[in-house]
Short mmCIF file of C-alpha atoms and ligand atoms in Angstrom, two decimals:
data_model
loop_
_atom_site.label_atom_id
_atom_site.label_comp_id
_atom_site.label_asym_id
_atom_site.label_seq_id
_atom_site.Cartn_x
_atom_site.Cartn_y
_atom_site.Cartn_z
CA MET A 1 9.79 20.13 -9.18
CA LYS A 2 10.41 16.39 -9.57
CA LYS A 3 9.55 14.47 -6.47
CA LYS A 4 12.21 12.42 -4.67
CA LEU A 5 11.55 8.70 -4.86
CA ILE A 6 11.48 6.47 -1.79
CA TYR A 7 11.67 2.68 -1.79
CA ILE A 8 10.72 0.82 1.42
CA ASN A 9 11.45 -2.88 1.89
CA THR A 10 9.56 -4.38 4.84
CA PHE A 11 10.70 -7.57 6.59
CA GLY A 12 8.68 -9.47 9.21
CA CYS A 13 5.25 -9.14 10.68
CA GLN A 14 2.08 -7.13 10.15
CA GLN A 15 3.17 -4.64 12.77
CA ASN A 16 6.22 -3.82 10.62
CA GLU A 17 3.99 -3.52 7.56
CA ALA A 18 1.78 -1.10 9.48
CA ASP A 19 4.87 0.85 10.59
CA SER A 20 6.07 1.01 6.96
CA GLU A 21 2.72 2.50 5.94
CA THR A 22 3.23 5.22 8.55
CA LEU A 23 6.80 5.83 7.45
CA LEU A 24 5.67 6.17 3.88
CA GLY A 25 2.82 8.48 4.92
CA ILE A 26 5.33 10.73 6.72
CA ALA A 27 7.74 10.64 3.74
CA GLU A 28 4.97 11.47 1.25
CA LYS A 29 3.96 14.49 3.35
CA ARG A 30 7.56 15.63 3.07
CA GLY A 31 7.37 15.44 -0.72
CA TYR A 32 8.59 11.91 -1.45
CA GLU A 33 6.83 9.53 -3.79
CA ALA A 34 6.91 5.75 -3.43
CA THR A 35 8.57 3.67 -6.11
CA PRO A 36 8.47 -0.14 -6.49
CA HIS A 37 11.91 0.03 -8.18
CA MET A 38 14.86 0.16 -5.78
CA GLU A 39 17.28 1.14 -8.60
CA GLU A 40 15.51 4.46 -9.27
CA ALA A 41 15.02 5.50 -5.66
CA ASP A 42 16.65 8.57 -4.05
CA LEU A 43 16.07 7.04 -0.60
CA ILE A 44 16.03 3.36 0.30
CA LEU A 45 14.70 2.29 3.70
CA PHE A 46 14.82 -1.26 5.09
CA ASN A 47 12.36 -1.89 7.90
CA THR A 48 13.81 -4.96 9.58
CA CYS A 49 12.69 -7.85 11.83
CA ALA A 50 14.48 -9.56 14.73
CA VAL A 51 12.16 -12.38 15.64
CA ARG A 52 14.32 -15.10 14.07
CA GLU A 53 17.94 -15.18 13.01
CA HIS A 54 16.86 -16.05 9.46
CA ALA A 55 14.98 -12.71 9.16
CA GLU A 56 18.03 -10.81 10.36
CA LEU A 57 20.44 -12.59 8.00
CA LYS A 58 18.07 -11.89 5.11
CA ALA A 59 17.92 -8.18 5.98
CA LEU A 60 21.68 -7.97 6.31
CA SER A 61 22.40 -9.77 3.08
CA THR A 62 19.90 -7.59 1.22
CA THR A 63 21.56 -4.53 2.81
CA GLY A 64 24.86 -5.85 1.44
CA GLN A 65 23.45 -5.70 -2.07
CA LEU A 66 22.94 -1.96 -1.78
CA LYS A 67 26.67 -1.18 -1.94
CA HIS A 68 26.77 -1.20 -5.72
CA LEU A 69 23.75 1.14 -5.95
CA LYS A 70 25.45 3.63 -3.66
CA GLU A 71 28.63 3.45 -5.82
CA LYS A 72 26.57 4.21 -8.94
CA LYS A 73 24.60 7.05 -7.33
CA LYS A 74 26.46 8.99 -4.65
CA SER A 75 23.40 11.10 -3.72
CA LEU A 76 21.41 7.99 -2.72
CA LYS A 77 20.48 7.83 0.98
CA ILE A 78 20.17 4.45 2.61
CA GLY A 79 18.43 3.86 5.93
CA VAL A 80 17.83 0.81 8.14
CA CYS A 81 15.19 0.85 10.82
CA GLY A 82 12.99 -1.57 12.83
CA CYS A 83 13.45 -4.32 15.37
CA MET A 84 16.83 -5.67 14.17
CA VAL A 85 18.68 -2.35 14.66
CA GLN A 86 16.98 -1.76 17.99
CA GLN A 87 19.50 -4.31 19.29
CA GLU A 88 22.86 -2.77 20.17
CA HIS A 89 24.96 -5.52 18.55
CA ARG A 90 23.05 -5.24 15.25
CA LYS A 91 23.32 -1.43 15.26
CA GLU A 92 27.08 -1.92 15.69
CA ASP A 93 27.13 -4.44 12.82
CA ILE A 94 25.62 -1.85 10.53
CA LYS A 95 28.03 0.82 11.82
CA GLN A 96 31.13 -1.32 11.27
CA LYS A 97 30.36 -3.53 8.33
CA TYR A 98 27.94 -1.49 6.16
CA PRO A 99 29.59 1.94 5.76
CA TYR A 100 27.29 2.89 2.86
CA VAL A 101 24.23 2.92 5.18
CA ASP A 102 23.60 6.59 5.95
CA PHE A 103 21.19 6.39 8.81
CA VAL A 104 19.69 3.98 11.32
CA PHE A 105 16.75 4.45 13.69
CA GLY A 106 14.94 2.27 16.21
CA THR A 107 11.32 1.31 16.69
CA ASN A 108 10.71 4.03 19.27
CA LYS A 109 11.59 6.72 16.68
CA ILE A 110 8.95 6.09 14.06
CA ALA A 111 6.96 9.17 15.05
CA ASP A 112 10.21 11.23 14.62
CA PHE A 113 10.71 10.14 10.99
CA ASP A 114 9.99 13.63 9.56
CA ARG A 115 12.71 15.15 11.77
CA ILE A 116 15.05 12.24 10.97
CA LEU A 117 14.56 12.80 7.24
CA SER A 118 15.19 16.52 7.59
CA GLU A 119 18.49 15.80 9.35
CA VAL A 120 19.47 13.08 6.92
CA GLU A 121 18.83 15.32 3.90
CA LYS A 122 21.32 17.92 5.23
CA ALA A 123 23.82 15.59 6.89
CA LYS A 124 27.37 15.15 5.67
CA LYS A 125 27.95 12.20 8.05
CA ARG A 126 26.19 9.00 9.04
CA LEU A 127 23.42 9.35 11.64
CA PHE A 128 22.36 6.84 14.31
CA PHE A 129 19.10 7.42 16.15
CA VAL A 130 18.94 4.37 18.40
CA GLU A 131 17.98 4.52 22.05
CA SER A 132 16.98 1.57 24.23
CA TYR A 133 13.51 1.46 25.71
CA GLU A 134 15.04 2.20 29.13
CA GLU A 135 16.31 5.50 27.73
CA ASN A 136 13.22 6.20 25.63
CA PRO A 137 10.13 4.21 26.54
CA GLY A 138 8.38 5.25 23.30
CA ARG A 139 5.13 7.19 23.14
CA ILE A 140 1.83 6.94 21.35
CA VAL A 141 1.53 9.72 18.83
CA GLU A 142 -1.90 10.14 17.18
CA GLY A 143 -2.60 11.68 13.82
CA LEU A 144 0.49 10.51 11.97
CA PRO A 145 -0.09 10.32 8.17
CA VAL A 146 -0.49 6.77 6.90
CA SER A 147 -0.14 5.70 3.26
CA ARG A 148 -2.12 2.47 3.04
CA ARG A 149 -1.23 -0.21 0.54
CA TYR A 150 -4.82 -1.34 -0.10
CA PRO A 151 -7.98 0.79 -0.10
CA TYR A 152 -10.14 -2.14 1.12
CA ARG A 153 -7.87 -3.69 3.76
CA ALA A 154 -6.24 -1.87 6.66
CA TYR A 155 -4.07 -2.51 9.70
CA VAL A 156 -4.85 -0.47 12.81
CA SER A 157 -2.30 -0.66 15.62
CA ILE A 158 -4.12 -0.49 18.91
CA MET A 159 -1.07 -0.86 21.13
CA SER A 160 2.69 -1.31 21.12
CA GLY A 161 5.10 -3.37 23.15
CA CYS A 162 4.76 -6.46 25.27
CA ASN A 163 5.09 -7.20 29.03
CA ASN A 164 5.19 -10.97 28.80
CA PHE A 165 8.83 -11.88 28.40
CA CYS A 166 8.40 -15.35 26.95
CA THR A 167 11.93 -16.74 27.32
CA TYR A 168 12.57 -17.19 23.60
CA CYS A 169 11.20 -13.87 22.43
CA ILE A 170 13.08 -10.66 21.60
CA VAL A 171 9.95 -8.50 21.17
CA PRO A 172 9.78 -6.99 24.74
CA TYR A 173 13.41 -5.85 24.27
CA VAL A 174 12.94 -4.29 20.86
CA ARG A 175 9.40 -2.92 21.25
CA GLY A 176 9.32 -1.94 24.90
CA ARG A 177 6.50 -2.22 27.45
CA GLU A 178 2.79 -2.20 26.56
CA ARG A 179 1.36 1.14 25.56
CA SER A 180 -2.30 1.31 24.49
CA ARG A 181 -3.88 3.90 22.22
CA ALA A 182 -6.92 5.72 23.65
CA PRO A 183 -10.17 3.86 22.68
CA GLU A 184 -11.62 7.05 21.17
CA ALA A 185 -8.61 7.34 18.83
CA VAL A 186 -8.97 3.73 17.71
CA TYR A 187 -12.72 4.16 17.21
CA ALA A 188 -12.26 7.32 15.16
CA GLU A 189 -9.65 5.65 12.92
CA VAL A 190 -11.75 2.53 12.34
CA GLU A 191 -14.89 4.62 11.70
CA GLY A 192 -13.02 6.76 9.20
CA LEU A 193 -11.73 3.68 7.38
CA VAL A 194 -15.18 2.15 7.16
CA LYS A 195 -16.65 5.41 5.83
CA ALA A 196 -13.88 5.46 3.23
CA GLY A 197 -15.01 2.01 2.03
CA CYS A 198 -12.51 -0.24 3.81
CA ARG A 199 -13.87 -3.81 4.05
CA GLU A 200 -11.39 -5.58 6.29
CA ILE A 201 -9.74 -4.06 9.39
CA THR A 202 -7.10 -5.87 11.39
CA LEU A 203 -6.43 -4.59 14.90
CA LEU A 204 -2.76 -5.10 15.71
CA GLY A 205 -0.84 -5.53 18.95
CA GLN A 206 1.79 -7.96 20.29
CA ASN A 207 -0.84 -9.11 22.77
CA VAL A 208 -4.17 -7.47 21.94
CA ASN A 209 -5.80 -9.17 24.97
CA SER A 210 -3.79 -6.89 27.25
CA TYR A 211 -5.14 -3.85 25.46
CA GLY A 212 -6.18 -1.02 27.72
CA LYS A 213 -4.75 -2.37 30.98
CA ASP A 214 -2.16 0.40 31.06
CA LEU A 215 -4.61 3.24 30.46
CA ALA A 216 -5.45 5.65 33.29
CA GLU A 217 -8.98 4.26 33.00
CA PRO A 218 -8.53 0.62 32.04
CA TYR A 219 -10.49 -0.37 28.97
CA PRO A 220 -10.64 -4.15 28.26
CA PHE A 221 -10.17 -5.46 24.75
CA PRO A 222 -13.59 -7.19 24.54
CA ARG A 223 -15.22 -3.82 25.25
CA LEU A 224 -13.21 -2.13 22.52
CA LEU A 225 -14.07 -4.89 20.06
CA ARG A 226 -17.78 -4.70 20.94
CA ARG A 227 -17.80 -0.96 20.35
CA LEU A 228 -15.99 -1.19 17.01
CA CYS A 229 -18.48 -3.86 15.85
CA GLU A 230 -21.26 -1.32 16.42
CA ILE A 231 -19.91 0.95 13.68
CA GLU A 232 -22.40 1.10 10.77
CA GLY A 233 -21.22 -0.44 7.52
CA ASP A 234 -20.39 -3.67 5.68
CA PHE A 235 -16.97 -4.68 6.98
CA VAL A 236 -15.09 -7.44 8.84
CA ILE A 237 -12.93 -6.92 11.85
CA LYS A 238 -9.93 -9.11 12.76
CA PHE A 239 -7.29 -8.95 15.43
CA MET A 240 -3.87 -10.36 16.21
CA THR A 241 -2.02 -11.52 18.17
CA SER A 242 -3.60 -13.09 21.23
CA HIS A 243 -1.97 -14.65 24.25
CA PRO A 244 -3.85 -17.73 25.58
CA LYS A 245 -3.36 -16.68 29.23
CA ASP A 246 -5.20 -13.37 28.51
CA ALA A 247 -7.79 -14.44 25.91
CA THR A 248 -11.09 -14.67 27.77
CA ARG A 249 -14.49 -16.30 27.33
CA GLU A 250 -15.93 -12.76 27.34
CA LEU A 251 -13.87 -12.04 24.19
CA ILE A 252 -15.25 -15.18 22.52
CA ASP A 253 -18.79 -14.12 23.54
CA VAL A 254 -18.28 -10.74 21.88
CA MET A 255 -17.05 -12.49 18.69
CA ALA A 256 -20.00 -14.89 18.73
CA ALA A 257 -22.50 -12.01 19.11
CA SER A 258 -21.24 -9.92 16.20
CA PRO A 259 -21.27 -11.06 12.60
CA LYS A 260 -18.71 -8.29 11.91
CA CYS A 261 -16.00 -10.25 13.81
CA GLU A 262 -14.05 -12.61 11.58
CA ARG A 263 -14.79 -16.26 12.31
CA HIS A 264 -11.10 -16.88 12.95
CA PHE A 265 -8.94 -16.98 16.04
CA HIS A 266 -5.17 -17.00 15.89
CA LEU A 267 -4.08 -18.38 19.27
CA PRO A 268 -0.36 -19.24 19.53
CA LEU A 269 0.11 -22.47 21.43
CA GLN A 270 3.94 -22.79 20.89
CA SER A 271 4.14 -26.28 22.47
CA GLY A 272 1.75 -28.97 23.64
CA SER A 273 4.06 -29.91 26.54
CA ASP A 274 3.41 -28.25 29.92
CA GLY A 275 7.08 -28.67 30.83
CA ILE A 276 8.15 -26.74 27.72
CA LEU A 277 5.45 -24.14 28.17
CA LYS A 278 6.83 -23.51 31.68
CA ARG A 279 10.37 -23.11 30.37
CA MET A 280 8.98 -20.73 27.77
CA ASN A 281 7.31 -18.73 30.55
CA ARG A 282 3.98 -18.91 28.73
CA ARG A 283 1.98 -19.12 31.96
CA TYR A 284 -0.74 -21.57 30.84
CA ARG A 285 -0.97 -25.34 30.60
CA PHE A 286 -2.19 -27.17 27.54
CA GLU A 287 -5.50 -28.09 29.20
CA ASP A 288 -6.22 -24.36 29.89
CA TYR A 289 -5.59 -23.69 26.25
CA TYR A 290 -7.76 -26.63 25.13
CA ALA A 291 -10.62 -25.50 27.36
CA LEU A 292 -10.62 -22.15 25.55
CA VAL A 293 -10.54 -23.88 22.16
CA GLU A 294 -13.51 -26.08 23.11
CA TYR A 295 -15.41 -23.05 24.31
CA MET A 296 -14.79 -21.12 21.07
CA LYS A 297 -15.73 -24.10 18.86
CA GLU A 298 -18.95 -24.48 20.82
CA LYS A 299 -19.84 -20.80 20.75
CA ILE A 300 -18.79 -20.09 17.17
CA PRO A 301 -19.43 -23.27 15.12
CA GLY A 302 -17.12 -23.55 12.13
CA ILE A 303 -14.59 -21.03 13.55
CA SER A 304 -11.20 -21.27 11.93
CA LEU A 305 -8.43 -21.77 14.48
CA THR A 306 -4.73 -21.16 13.66
CA THR A 307 -1.66 -21.24 15.85
CA ASP A 308 2.13 -20.85 16.13
CA LEU A 309 4.31 -23.79 17.15
CA ILE A 310 8.05 -23.83 17.98
CA VAL A 311 9.95 -27.02 17.24
CA GLY A 312 13.22 -27.83 19.01
CA PHE A 313 12.97 -25.47 21.98
CA PRO A 314 15.96 -26.20 24.30
CA GLY A 315 15.25 -29.32 26.32
CA GLU A 316 12.41 -30.55 24.10
CA THR A 317 12.32 -34.35 24.42
CA GLU A 318 10.60 -36.80 22.13
CA GLU A 319 7.82 -37.02 24.73
CA ASP A 320 7.43 -33.23 24.69
CA PHE A 321 7.23 -33.25 20.93
CA GLU A 322 4.70 -36.04 20.96
CA ALA A 323 2.57 -33.89 23.30
CA THR A 324 2.67 -31.14 20.58
CA LEU A 325 1.47 -33.64 17.97
CA GLU A 326 -1.27 -34.83 20.26
CA ALA A 327 -2.31 -31.18 20.85
CA MET A 328 -2.53 -30.77 17.06
CA ARG A 329 -4.75 -33.86 16.78
CA ARG A 330 -7.06 -32.59 19.48
CA CYS A 331 -7.27 -28.92 18.44
CA ARG A 332 -7.44 -29.70 14.71
CA PHE A 333 -5.92 -26.40 13.65
CA ASP A 334 -6.85 -24.87 10.32
CA GLY A 335 -3.39 -23.45 9.91
CA VAL A 336 -0.09 -23.75 11.78
CA PHE A 337 2.84 -21.34 11.56
CA SER A 338 5.65 -23.63 12.65
CA PHE A 339 9.15 -22.46 13.37
CA VAL A 340 12.39 -24.04 14.33
CA TYR A 341 13.58 -22.50 17.61
CA SER A 342 15.95 -19.62 16.87
CA PRO A 343 18.11 -18.39 19.81
CA ARG A 344 17.85 -14.64 20.22
CA LYS A 345 20.77 -12.88 21.91
CA GLY A 346 19.76 -11.36 25.23
CA THR A 347 16.76 -13.67 25.89
CA PRO A 348 16.88 -16.26 28.73
CA ALA A 349 16.34 -19.26 26.43
CA ALA A 350 19.46 -18.36 24.43
CA GLU A 351 21.44 -19.32 27.53
CA TYR A 352 19.66 -22.66 28.07
CA PRO A 353 22.22 -25.47 27.64
CA ASP A 354 20.22 -28.38 26.26
CA ARG A 355 19.92 -27.52 22.54
CA VAL A 356 18.14 -29.97 20.31
CA PRO A 357 20.39 -31.24 17.51
CA ASP A 358 19.56 -30.02 14.00
CA GLU A 359 18.82 -33.45 12.60
CA VAL A 360 16.35 -34.11 15.38
CA THR A 361 14.62 -30.74 14.82
CA LYS A 362 14.47 -31.41 11.12
CA ASP A 363 12.81 -34.77 11.61
CA ARG A 364 10.27 -33.36 14.09
CA MET A 365 9.39 -30.47 11.75
CA ALA A 366 8.76 -32.91 8.92
CA ARG A 367 6.46 -35.00 11.13
CA LEU A 368 4.62 -31.90 12.28
CA LEU A 369 4.09 -30.64 8.75
CA ALA A 370 2.86 -34.08 7.54
CA LEU A 371 0.29 -34.22 10.33
CA GLN A 372 -0.88 -30.67 9.75
CA GLN A 373 -1.30 -31.29 6.02
CA THR A 374 -3.60 -34.22 6.74
CA VAL A 375 -5.67 -32.29 9.33
CA GLN A 376 -5.95 -29.22 7.14
CA THR A 377 -7.09 -31.21 4.08
CA GLU A 378 -9.75 -32.91 6.23
CA ASN A 379 -10.87 -29.59 7.71
CA ASN A 380 -11.11 -27.97 4.31
CA ALA A 381 -13.02 -31.01 2.96
CA ARG A 382 -15.78 -30.30 5.48
CA LEU A 383 -16.51 -27.06 3.63
CA LEU A 384 -17.25 -28.77 0.30
CA GLY A 385 -20.62 -27.87 -1.12
CA LYS A 386 -21.01 -24.87 1.21
CA THR A 387 -21.47 -21.35 -0.12
CA LEU A 388 -19.35 -18.88 1.82
CA ARG A 389 -19.04 -15.12 1.73
CA CYS A 390 -15.43 -14.21 0.83
CA LEU A 391 -13.41 -11.07 0.24
CA CYS A 392 -11.98 -10.91 -3.28
CA GLU A 393 -8.24 -10.25 -3.34
CA GLY A 394 -7.84 -9.90 -7.11
CA PRO A 395 -5.91 -12.10 -9.56
CA SER A 396 -4.54 -15.43 -8.28
CA LYS A 397 -0.75 -15.44 -7.96
CA THR A 398 -0.53 -18.94 -9.38
CA ASP A 399 -3.05 -19.16 -12.20
CA ALA A 400 -4.05 -16.33 -14.61
CA ALA A 401 -7.49 -17.90 -15.15
CA PHE A 402 -8.39 -17.61 -11.43
CA LEU A 403 -9.15 -14.93 -8.89
CA SER A 404 -8.28 -15.29 -5.18
CA ALA A 405 -10.44 -14.65 -2.19
CA ARG A 406 -10.47 -15.27 1.60
CA THR A 407 -13.33 -16.85 3.55
CA ASP A 408 -14.51 -15.20 6.73
CA GLY A 409 -12.17 -17.64 8.51
CA GLY A 410 -9.17 -16.47 6.49
CA ARG A 411 -8.99 -19.56 4.25
CA LEU A 412 -7.63 -18.99 0.74
CA VAL A 413 -10.01 -19.78 -2.14
CA HIS A 414 -9.27 -19.72 -5.84
CA PHE A 415 -12.16 -19.43 -8.27
CA PRO A 416 -12.35 -19.21 -12.12
CA ILE A 417 -12.79 -15.65 -13.34
CA PRO A 418 -16.56 -15.20 -13.98
CA GLU A 419 -18.11 -13.28 -16.87
CA ASN A 420 -18.58 -10.13 -14.80
CA PRO A 421 -15.53 -10.34 -12.58
CA PRO A 422 -15.73 -8.83 -9.11
CA ARG A 423 -13.13 -6.23 -8.13
CA GLU A 424 -10.45 -6.49 -5.50
CA GLY A 425 -12.11 -5.67 -2.18
CA ASP A 426 -15.64 -6.88 -3.18
CA PHE A 427 -17.49 -9.35 -1.07
CA VAL A 428 -18.43 -12.42 -3.14
CA HIS A 429 -20.27 -15.70 -2.53
CA LEU A 430 -18.38 -18.80 -3.54
CA LYS A 431 -19.47 -22.44 -3.50
CA MET A 432 -16.59 -24.69 -2.32
CA SER A 433 -15.96 -27.40 -4.94
CA GLU A 434 -12.45 -28.78 -4.20
CA ALA A 435 -10.41 -29.00 -1.02
CA ARG A 436 -6.62 -29.04 -0.79
CA ALA A 437 -4.36 -28.63 2.25
CA ILE A 438 -3.47 -24.95 1.73
CA MET A 439 -6.47 -23.76 -0.24
CA LEU A 440 -9.91 -24.45 -1.65
CA ILE A 441 -11.31 -24.10 -5.17
CA GLY A 442 -14.69 -22.37 -5.38
CA GLU A 443 -17.36 -21.55 -7.99
CA PHE A 444 -18.60 -18.01 -8.26
CA VAL A 445 -22.24 -17.72 -7.12
CA SER A 446 -22.74 -13.96 -6.73
S1 SF4 B 501 3.58 -12.56 24.23
FE1 SF4 B 501 5.52 -13.65 24.34
S2 SF4 B 501 5.84 -14.31 22.17
FE2 SF4 B 501 4.30 -12.67 22.12
S3 SF4 B 501 5.49 -10.78 21.77
FE3 SF4 B 501 5.18 -10.99 24.02
S4 SF4 B 501 7.04 -12.03 24.69
FE4 SF4 B 501 6.93 -12.32 22.46
#
């Protein structure tokens, strides 16, 4: 019998990508087959994001484009899931304005996807499976099937939810409170992946540094990381995201002691101004953050440090913004994910009165990007002449004569295709020959 085809479009972060791999795994077990072509699918699922308004508008406008597909193929089932529809007002938007969407489910229903599919397949009416985290706090379900996109690179969720309530952030409302997986379950999954040949494993959580605090027997994240690094095999382990108030020196010591830990730390700063950090409810001062950065640079020479910064948070003055620029000069980040503040309905900051005008935000963003470009080019230039072990990612997306790879610190390197080209997922040694702001050019050594 011909298999039904499923097309999943994932918006947003790595957690959503990991969720989509689980959703696809469940669907495949039910007899579906993934297709990259939306037009031929029997079931289309959009896994949405709510972190910024832009992500929501993109998901909604793409949902709007499905109307004509439904008109052409009446049997097509369309579903929307993820963080966006976990919010009541967005669920209502879908209900009222997108009548061709057949079903909707929230982030605490992923483990129920098989049952949801079974109901959707039989249903003659639209189905909405959305409950708030107060009604349904979500549960950790082990052993769900996962259909991974890459054989050599895997995401492993170690926890869900967040307890921090940064005033700008919607995540605690759409992902619930922190729930950690048992360390044995994480260990078994990582060990299985390594045995299957996986070379790069990323541990995921909204705040991985809080991992294990909610378990009956607390199990700190540095301990988990140390244990995972003891697994036999040639692999690299990464993690994200960290909260500066919970990232500890002990964690950095574990990273320094194990060559299996990626030489990269993503540590979101958000602002260099203590006043703004307080209004964000981040619960650290810039000097606390900087002390940690100094410690990690001392313990792990050459570590790559990346961060997130928000520009135009309500009440941000020129002085506050200057403090962010100064923080960038001192920390010398290797990468910055910078975002214009986006008010999220239901969060405290969305009610703050002193919004920064668009033209001011635009100007500040341009200044931030210009500074970062200079710092990043200088940082990359320091790698010139060095030979680094990198993970090959296959053909370059911009030049057919090149392959792409990532250094141990996550830096992108392009290198001319050698005579005996490595495969995607192979470790290669590349000598850095040219430095640009967003990437390096390398020569293949071995
Ligand atoms: S730590 Fe703050 S920014 Fe990160 S997910 Fe939790 S509330 Fe959001």
